[in-house]
Amino acid sequence: MKNVVDANLEDIIAKYQQTDFFYHYIPEKIMKHINEKFDLPSDERVMAFLSCFLKKNGVCFTEKGIYWRLIGQGKGCFSWEQLKNTKSMKLKDGVLYLDDKKTFDITGTSYPHDLLIEMLEEIKALPIEKDGNDIKASSGFAVNIDKIKTVCKAFSNYEDCSLCKTMSFSLMLEEHIPEMLKISLMKKNKVDKHDTLLVYINTYLGVGTDGIVISANGVFFSESFLSLFYPWHVFKRLPVDFNKESQELSIGKGNIFHLNCSITKSEEVLWFLNQLQRQ
């Protein structure tokens, strides 16, 4: 199998992540099951996992293609190169067909079927790496971490910022996060050990580790049954909307993140995120 351009492939996968479609944070039990049962080539890295039936069965996304292991269907795979050469693609009764050939059935997942087709169409449009030479991809977005830090500091600076004094914003900069909490946040959000945690906003009554984590690499959203991570260049162009009635954020492709138990006012969290996206 040949590689699609990794940077763009990961960007697309990150954009389409949802509850049953794990990107960045694949639970350890599922990852162990993948390593033991999916027979993936040793040189392929799992980028994402679409959970179907009993969580452990599903579809793996790697830099070279898709592999699946499903109850009643056994194992199978197709490469990104095969996808790119496909003339027609459709989902019928939960079954994915490439050129009218049946591949896998995802009726056991809550992941929206239309989003899977939309994501695969985007991946299909990517250039393919040929003869071992990478085709350099650019997201077209530059991220200045110093500016990100400036925004975070401004929202936490109550003494010197007259605007901040009128807000109920509860934001903890890295230097103010207790060490044990920092360890818990990095473990829960699977923050890379080489990454730098910049800010934490608790969204559940000021207790526990639910909330929003800002790092040098991107933005993490975490609550019960939902863990999301968006690299900066993906987050900057990501739709983030707010439902005032339900006190919920809508993030990316329909992910709902609850703010009804947040000490910080929901509108202010949205404003903060919008300011980060503008940097």
CSV table of N, CA and C in Angstrom, one decimal, residues 98-189:
chain,number,residue,atom,x,y,z
A,98,LEU,N,-18.0,-0.1,-2.8
A,98,LEU,CA,-17.0,0.6,-3.7
A,98,LEU,C,-17.2,-0.1,-5.1
A,99,ASP,N,-17.6,0.7,-6.0
A,99,ASP,CA,-17.8,0.2,-7.4
A,99,ASP,C,-18.8,-1.0,-7.3
A,100,ASP,N,-19.8,-0.9,-6.5
A,100,ASP,CA,-20.9,-1.9,-6.3
A,100,ASP,C,-20.3,-3.2,-5.7
A,101,LYS,N,-19.1,-3.1,-5.1
A,101,LYS,CA,-18.6,-4.3,-4.4
A,101,LYS,C,-18.7,-4.1,-2.9
A,102,LYS,N,-19.3,-5.0,-2.2
A,102,LYS,CA,-19.5,-4.9,-0.8
A,102,LYS,C,-18.2,-4.9,0.0
A,103,THR,N,-18.0,-4.0,0.9
A,103,THR,CA,-16.9,-4.0,1.8
A,103,THR,C,-17.2,-4.4,3.2
A,104,PHE,N,-17.7,-3.4,4.0
A,104,PHE,CA,-18.1,-3.7,5.4
A,104,PHE,C,-19.4,-3.1,5.7
A,105,ASP,N,-20.0,-3.6,6.8
A,105,ASP,CA,-21.3,-3.2,7.3
A,105,ASP,C,-21.1,-2.4,8.6
A,106,ILE,N,-21.6,-1.2,8.7
A,106,ILE,CA,-21.5,-0.4,9.9
A,106,ILE,C,-22.8,-0.1,10.6
A,107,THR,N,-23.8,-1.0,10.4
A,107,THR,CA,-25.1,-0.8,11.1
A,107,THR,C,-25.0,-0.9,12.6
A,108,GLY,N,-23.9,-1.4,13.1
A,108,GLY,CA,-23.7,-1.5,14.6
A,108,GLY,C,-23.1,-0.3,15.2
A,109,THR,N,-22.9,0.8,14.5
A,109,THR,CA,-22.3,2.0,15.1
A,109,THR,C,-23.3,3.1,15.1
A,110,SER,N,-23.2,4.0,16.1
A,110,SER,CA,-24.0,5.2,16.1
A,110,SER,C,-23.5,6.3,15.2
A,111,TYR,N,-22.3,6.1,14.6
A,111,TYR,CA,-21.7,7.2,13.8
A,111,TYR,C,-22.6,7.4,12.6
A,112,PRO,N,-22.9,8.7,12.3
A,112,PRO,CA,-23.8,9.0,11.1
A,112,PRO,C,-23.2,8.5,9.8
A,113,HIS,N,-24.0,7.7,9.1
A,113,HIS,CA,-23.6,7.1,7.8
A,113,HIS,C,-23.2,8.2,6.8
A,114,ASP,N,-23.9,9.3,6.7
A,114,ASP,CA,-23.6,10.3,5.7
A,114,ASP,C,-22.2,10.9,6.0
A,115,LEU,N,-21.8,11.0,7.3
A,115,LEU,CA,-20.5,11.6,7.6
A,115,LEU,C,-19.4,10.6,7.1
A,116,LEU,N,-19.6,9.3,7.2
A,116,LEU,CA,-18.6,8.4,6.8
A,116,LEU,C,-18.3,8.6,5.3
A,117,ILE,N,-19.4,8.7,4.5
A,117,ILE,CA,-19.3,8.9,3.0
A,117,ILE,C,-18.6,10.2,2.8
A,118,GLU,N,-19.0,11.3,3.5
A,118,GLU,CA,-18.4,12.6,3.3
A,118,GLU,C,-16.9,12.6,3.6
A,119,MET,N,-16.5,11.9,4.7
A,119,MET,CA,-15.1,11.8,5.1
A,119,MET,C,-14.3,11.0,4.0
A,120,LEU,N,-14.9,9.9,3.6
A,120,LEU,CA,-14.2,9.1,2.6
A,120,LEU,C,-14.0,9.8,1.2
A,121,GLU,N,-15.0,10.6,0.9
A,121,GLU,CA,-14.9,11.4,-0.3
A,121,GLU,C,-13.7,12.5,-0.2
A,122,GLU,N,-13.6,13.0,1.0
A,122,GLU,CA,-12.5,14.0,1.2
A,122,GLU,C,-11.1,13.3,1.1
A,123,ILE,N,-11.1,12.1,1.7
A,123,ILE,CA,-9.8,11.3,1.7
A,123,ILE,C,-9.5,10.9,0.3
A,124,LYS,N,-10.5,10.5,-0.5
A,124,LYS,CA,-10.3,10.1,-1.9
A,124,LYS,C,-9.7,11.2,-2.7
A,125,ALA,N,-10.0,12.4,-2.4
A,125,ALA,CA,-9.5,13.5,-3.2
A,125,ALA,C,-8.0,13.9,-2.8
A,126,LEU,N,-7.4,13.3,-1.8
A,126,LEU,CA,-6.1,13.6,-1.4
A,126,LEU,C,-5.1,13.0,-2.4
A,127,PRO,N,-3.9,13.7,-2.6
A,127,PRO,CA,-2.8,13.1,-3.4
A,127,PRO,C,-2.2,11.9,-2.8
A,128,ILE,N,-1.7,11.0,-3.6
A,128,ILE,CA,-1.0,9.8,-3.1
A,128,ILE,C,0.5,9.9,-3.1
A,129,GLU,N,1.1,9.4,-2.1
A,129,GLU,CA,2.6,9.4,-2.1
A,129,GLU,C,3.1,8.4,-3.1
A,130,LYS,N,4.0,8.8,-4.0
A,130,LYS,CA,4.5,7.9,-5.0
A,130,LYS,C,6.0,7.7,-5.0
A,131,ASP,N,6.4,6.5,-5.2
A,131,ASP,CA,7.9,6.2,-5.3
A,131,ASP,C,8.6,6.6,-4.1
A,132,GLY,N,7.9,6.6,-2.9
A,132,GLY,CA,8.6,6.9,-1.7
A,132,GLY,C,8.9,8.3,-1.4
A,133,ASN,N,8.4,9.2,-2.3
A,133,ASN,CA,8.7,10.6,-2.1
A,133,ASN,C,7.4,11.3,-1.6
A,134,ASP,N,7.5,12.0,-0.5
A,134,ASP,CA,6.4,12.6,0.1
A,134,ASP,C,5.9,13.8,-0.8
A,135,ILE,N,4.6,14.0,-0.9
A,135,ILE,CA,4.0,15.2,-1.5
A,135,ILE,C,3.7,16.1,-0.3
A,136,LYS,N,4.4,17.2,-0.2
A,136,LYS,CA,4.2,18.1,0.9
A,136,LYS,C,2.9,18.7,0.9
A,137,ALA,N,2.2,18.6,2.1
A,137,ALA,CA,0.9,19.2,2.2
A,137,ALA,C,0.9,20.3,3.1
A,138,SER,N,0.1,21.3,2.8
A,138,SER,CA,0.0,22.5,3.7
A,138,SER,C,-1.4,22.8,4.0
A,139,SER,N,-1.7,23.0,5.3
A,139,SER,CA,-3.1,23.3,5.7
A,139,SER,C,-3.4,24.8,5.4
A,140,GLY,N,-2.4,25.6,5.1
A,140,GLY,CA,-2.7,27.0,4.8
A,140,GLY,C,-2.9,27.9,6.0
A,141,PHE,N,-2.7,27.3,7.2
A,141,PHE,CA,-2.9,28.0,8.4
A,141,PHE,C,-1.7,28.0,9.2
A,142,ALA,N,-1.2,29.2,9.6
A,142,ALA,CA,-0.1,29.2,10.5
A,142,ALA,C,-0.6,29.5,11.9
A,143,VAL,N,0.0,28.9,12.9
A,143,VAL,CA,-0.4,29.1,14.3
A,143,VAL,C,0.8,29.6,15.1
A,144,ASN,N,0.5,30.8,15.7
A,144,ASN,CA,1.5,31.5,16.5
A,144,ASN,C,1.2,31.2,18.0
A,145,ILE,N,2.0,30.3,18.6
A,145,ILE,CA,1.8,29.8,20.0
A,145,ILE,C,1.9,31.0,21.0
A,146,ASP,N,2.8,31.9,20.7
A,146,ASP,CA,2.9,33.1,21.6
A,146,ASP,C,1.6,33.9,21.6
A,147,LYS,N,1.0,34.0,20.5
A,147,LYS,CA,-0.3,34.7,20.5
A,147,LYS,C,-1.4,33.9,21.2
A,148,ILE,N,-1.3,32.6,21.1
A,148,ILE,CA,-2.3,31.7,21.9
A,148,ILE,C,-2.1,32.0,23.4
A,149,LYS,N,-0.8,32.0,23.8
A,149,LYS,CA,-0.5,32.2,25.2
A,149,LYS,C,-1.0,33.6,25.6
A,150,THR,N,-0.9,34.6,24.8
A,150,THR,CA,-1.3,35.9,25.1
A,150,THR,C,-2.8,36.0,25.4
A,151,VAL,N,-3.6,35.3,24.5
A,151,VAL,CA,-5.0,35.3,24.7
A,151,VAL,C,-5.4,34.6,26.0
A,152,CYS,N,-4.7,33.4,26.3
A,152,CYS,CA,-5.0,32.7,27.5
A,152,CYS,C,-4.7,33.5,28.7
A,153,LYS,N,-3.6,34.2,28.7
A,153,LYS,CA,-3.2,35.1,29.8
A,153,LYS,C,-4.1,36.2,30.0
A,154,ALA,N,-4.6,36.8,28.9
A,154,ALA,CA,-5.5,37.9,29.0
A,154,ALA,C,-6.8,37.5,29.7
A,155,PHE,N,-7.3,36.3,29.4
A,155,PHE,CA,-8.6,35.8,30.0
A,155,PHE,C,-8.4,35.4,31.5
A,156,SER,N,-7.2,35.3,31.9
A,156,SER,CA,-6.9,34.9,33.3
A,156,SER,C,-6.5,36.0,34.2
A,157,ASN,N,-6.2,37.2,33.5
A,157,ASN,CA,-5.6,38.3,34.3
A,157,ASN,C,-6.7,39.2,34.8
A,158,TYR,N,-7.2,38.9,35.9
A,158,TYR,CA,-8.3,39.7,36.5
A,158,TYR,C,-7.9,41.0,37.1
A,159,GLU,N,-6.7,41.1,37.6
A,159,GLU,CA,-6.2,42.3,38.3
A,159,GLU,C,-5.9,43.5,37.3
A,160,ASP,N,-5.4,43.1,36.1
A,160,ASP,CA,-4.9,44.1,35.2
A,160,ASP,C,-5.9,44.3,34.0
A,161,CYS,N,-6.9,43.5,33.9
A,161,CYS,CA,-7.8,43.6,32.8
A,161,CYS,C,-9.2,44.0,33.3
A,162,SER,N,-9.7,45.2,33.0
A,162,SER,CA,-11.0,45.7,33.5
A,162,SER,C,-12.1,44.9,33.0
A,163,LEU,N,-12.0,44.4,31.7
A,163,LEU,CA,-13.0,43.6,31.1
A,163,LEU,C,-13.2,42.3,31.8
A,164,CYS,N,-12.0,41.7,32.2
A,164,CYS,CA,-12.1,40.4,32.9
A,164,CYS,C,-12.8,40.4,34.2
A,165,LYS,N,-12.7,41.6,34.8
A,165,LYS,CA,-13.3,41.8,36.2
A,165,LYS,C,-14.9,41.6,36.1
A,166,THR,N,-15.4,41.9,34.9
A,166,THR,CA,-16.9,41.8,34.8
A,166,THR,C,-17.3,40.4,34.4
A,167,MET,N,-16.4,39.5,34.2
A,167,MET,CA,-16.7,38.1,33.7
A,167,MET,C,-16.6,37.1,34.9
A,168,SER,N,-17.2,36.0,34.7
A,168,SER,CA,-17.1,34.9,35.7
A,168,SER,C,-16.1,33.9,35.2
A,169,PHE,N,-15.2,34.3,34.4
A,169,PHE,CA,-14.3,33.3,33.8
A,169,PHE,C,-13.4,32.6,34.8
A,170,SER,N,-13.3,31.3,34.8
A,170,SER,CA,-12.5,30.5,35.7
A,170,SER,C,-11.5,29.7,34.8
A,171,LEU,N,-10.4,30.3,34.6
A,171,LEU,CA,-9.3,29.7,33.7
A,171,LEU,C,-8.0,29.6,34.5
A,172,MET,N,-7.4,28.4,34.4
A,172,MET,CA,-6.2,28.1,35.2
A,172,MET,C,-5.1,28.0,34.2
A,173,LEU,N,-4.1,28.9,34.3
A,173,LEU,CA,-2.9,28.8,33.5
A,173,LEU,C,-2.0,27.7,34.1
A,174,GLU,N,-1.1,27.2,33.2
A,174,GLU,CA,-0.3,26.1,33.6
A,174,GLU,C,0.4,26.2,35.0
A,175,GLU,N,0.9,27.4,35.2
A,175,GLU,CA,1.6,27.6,36.5
A,175,GLU,C,0.7,27.6,37.7
A,176,HIS,N,-0.6,27.7,37.5
A,176,HIS,CA,-1.6,27.7,38.6
A,176,HIS,C,-2.3,26.3,38.8
A,177,ILE,N,-2.0,25.4,37.9
A,177,ILE,CA,-2.7,24.1,38.0
A,177,ILE,C,-1.9,23.2,38.9
A,178,PRO,N,-2.5,22.7,40.0
A,178,PRO,CA,-1.8,21.8,40.9
A,178,PRO,C,-1.2,20.6,40.2
A,179,GLU,N,0.0,20.1,40.6
A,179,GLU,CA,0.7,19.1,39.9
A,179,GLU,C,-0.1,17.8,39.7
A,180,MET,N,-0.8,17.4,40.7
A,180,MET,CA,-1.6,16.2,40.6
A,180,MET,C,-2.7,16.3,39.6
A,181,LEU,N,-3.3,17.5,39.6
A,181,LEU,CA,-4.4,17.8,38.6
A,181,LEU,C,-3.8,17.8,37.2
A,182,LYS,N,-2.6,18.4,37.1
A,182,LYS,CA,-2.0,18.4,35.8
A,182,LYS,C,-1.7,17.0,35.2
A,183,ILE,N,-1.2,16.1,36.1
A,183,ILE,CA,-1.0,14.8,35.7
A,183,ILE,C,-2.3,14.1,35.3
A,184,SER,N,-3.3,14.3,36.1
A,184,SER,CA,-4.6,13.7,35.7
A,184,SER,C,-5.2,14.2,34.4
A,185,LEU,N,-5.0,15.5,34.2
A,185,LEU,CA,-5.5,16.1,32.9
A,185,LEU,C,-4.7,15.5,31.7
A,186,MET,N,-3.4,15.4,31.9
A,186,MET,CA,-2.6,14.9,30.8
A,186,MET,C,-2.9,13.4,30.5
A,187,LYS,N,-3.1,12.7,31.5
A,187,LYS,CA,-3.5,11.2,31.3
A,187,LYS,C,-4.8,11.1,30.7
A,188,LYS,N,-5.8,11.8,31.2
A,188,LYS,CA,-7.2,11.7,30.7
A,188,LYS,C,-7.3,12.1,29.3
A,189,ASN,N,-6.6,13.2,28.9
A,189,ASN,CA,-6.7,13.7,27.6
A,189,ASN,C,-5.6,13.1,26.6
